XYZ file of C-alpha atoms in Angstrom:
156
model
C 0.068 -0.093 -0.001
C 1.252 3.381 -1.040
C 0.463 6.159 1.533
C 0.319 9.799 1.307
C 2.553 11.447 4.061
C 1.051 14.150 6.131
C 3.793 16.496 4.888
C 2.695 16.261 1.384
C -0.928 17.031 2.459
C 0.478 20.139 4.517
C 2.179 21.108 1.225
C -1.033 20.559 -0.789
C -2.885 22.703 1.581
C -0.418 25.599 1.469
C -0.354 25.317 -2.369
C -4.148 25.799 -2.475
C -3.911 28.458 0.188
C -1.679 30.471 -2.099
C -3.809 29.719 -5.248
C -7.202 30.321 -3.533
C -6.872 32.729 -0.542
C -9.679 33.196 1.840
C -11.974 36.237 0.602
C -12.988 36.845 4.080
C -10.400 35.540 6.576
C -12.104 32.489 7.846
C -13.891 30.591 4.949
C -11.943 27.730 3.103
C -11.919 27.212 -0.570
C -13.112 23.844 -1.646
C -9.774 22.325 -2.178
C -8.412 23.504 1.265
C -11.583 22.263 3.003
C -11.326 18.815 1.346
C -7.636 18.527 2.213
C -8.037 19.983 5.563
C -10.605 17.207 6.508
C -8.020 14.406 5.679
C -5.283 16.314 7.604
C -7.547 16.656 10.722
C -8.366 13.049 10.633
C -4.723 12.127 10.344
C -3.797 14.264 13.369
C -6.786 13.220 15.395
C -5.755 9.455 14.967
C -2.238 10.177 15.124
C -1.475 8.843 11.532
C 1.395 9.994 9.350
C 0.043 8.466 6.053
C -3.313 8.096 4.557
C -4.021 5.120 2.382
C -4.158 6.479 -1.167
C -7.034 3.864 -1.991
C -9.291 5.325 0.709
C -8.438 8.854 0.232
C -11.662 10.743 -0.476
C -12.067 11.338 -4.353
C -12.380 15.287 -4.100
C -9.362 15.532 -1.914
C -7.355 13.220 -3.955
C -7.976 15.346 -7.324
C -6.853 18.495 -5.246
C -3.647 16.591 -4.053
C -2.931 15.467 -7.548
C -2.993 18.965 -8.788
C -0.496 19.892 -6.272
C 1.559 16.800 -7.057
C 1.693 17.786 -10.748
C 3.616 20.854 -9.652
C 6.528 18.925 -8.106
C 9.526 17.573 -9.937
C 8.801 14.203 -11.267
C 12.130 12.334 -11.024
C 15.007 12.640 -8.688
C 17.540 11.862 -11.486
C 20.505 13.960 -11.788
C 21.798 12.160 -15.106
C 24.530 10.248 -12.918
C 22.902 6.829 -12.710
C 25.149 4.084 -11.203
C 22.465 1.497 -11.579
C 23.593 1.022 -15.121
C 26.955 0.219 -13.944
C 25.338 -2.439 -11.662
C 24.945 -0.731 -8.442
C 21.873 -1.718 -6.678
C 21.224 1.878 -5.266
C 21.846 4.688 -7.570
C 24.591 6.927 -6.137
C 23.021 9.878 -7.972
C 19.511 9.986 -7.035
C 19.158 7.315 -4.364
C 16.775 5.160 -5.842
C 16.858 1.533 -6.097
C 17.464 -0.344 -9.421
C 13.900 -1.430 -9.389
C 12.523 2.020 -8.707
C 14.739 3.478 -11.654
C 13.563 0.911 -14.092
C 9.854 1.190 -13.136
C 9.759 5.003 -12.338
C 7.244 5.756 -15.190
C 4.874 2.936 -14.190
C 4.724 3.979 -10.353
C 1.611 5.896 -9.069
C 2.039 9.250 -7.722
C 1.689 8.265 -3.954
C 4.458 5.619 -4.733
C 6.891 8.127 -6.394
C 6.403 10.674 -3.306
C 7.067 7.747 -0.893
C 10.533 7.373 -2.815
C 11.033 10.889 -2.652
C 10.412 11.203 0.863
C 12.933 8.200 1.614
C 15.779 9.476 -0.407
C 15.431 12.997 1.009
C 15.338 11.568 4.369
C 18.184 9.370 3.807
C 20.137 12.418 2.070
C 22.989 9.973 0.942
C 22.677 10.436 -2.739
C 25.152 12.785 -4.466
C 21.950 15.006 -5.509
C 21.993 16.020 -1.843
C 25.615 16.841 -1.470
C 28.438 16.988 -4.259
C 26.014 17.434 -7.140
C 23.284 19.568 -5.527
C 23.443 22.004 -8.200
C 22.204 19.466 -10.532
C 19.156 19.219 -8.409
C 18.499 22.980 -8.547
C 20.408 23.592 -5.396
C 17.419 22.735 -3.275
C 19.464 21.201 -0.629
C 22.130 23.346 1.103
C 25.024 22.292 3.514
C 25.041 24.560 6.628
C 28.388 26.016 7.079
C 28.386 26.047 10.763
C 27.056 22.573 11.183
C 28.251 20.827 8.145
C 24.855 19.136 8.054
C 22.609 18.738 5.051
C 19.119 20.276 5.383
C 16.116 20.785 3.305
C 13.860 23.513 3.567
C 10.974 22.480 6.124
C 7.577 22.389 4.655
C 6.065 25.629 4.253
C 3.429 25.545 7.012
C 1.571 28.902 7.142
C 0.167 29.984 10.460
C -3.092 32.432 10.494
C -1.997 35.966 11.077
């Protein structure tokens, strides 16, 4: 089962908050309301992933619209799986994930993205980060790799 992680739902909510701001400061647009209902249930039940197959249809459509704005593949054109590695040194995906990437569903791709981001061992997160658009940066003071935290907005 591929699950949709709560941070992806947060990101989708923030995407829709930017696209459909509240006209009066308290009402929610349909996409935000649909995703917020899923998010609220996940928080209430202390779940970190929602089953993609039981996701409410309307909320899934809004999540997929957000998903379409994310990079599809973590590939940085340095694939070591073609030289026999089980795990690509460039992007961090397994040989199977690289081979079947075009067949994976969006939730499966996001699970892979989450795993390789948390591991942060692939070259896309360090020596070749410029190929990944410079998204990940090494902190000069701590020498640790960090990705921007999800843009969680709070009401003003």
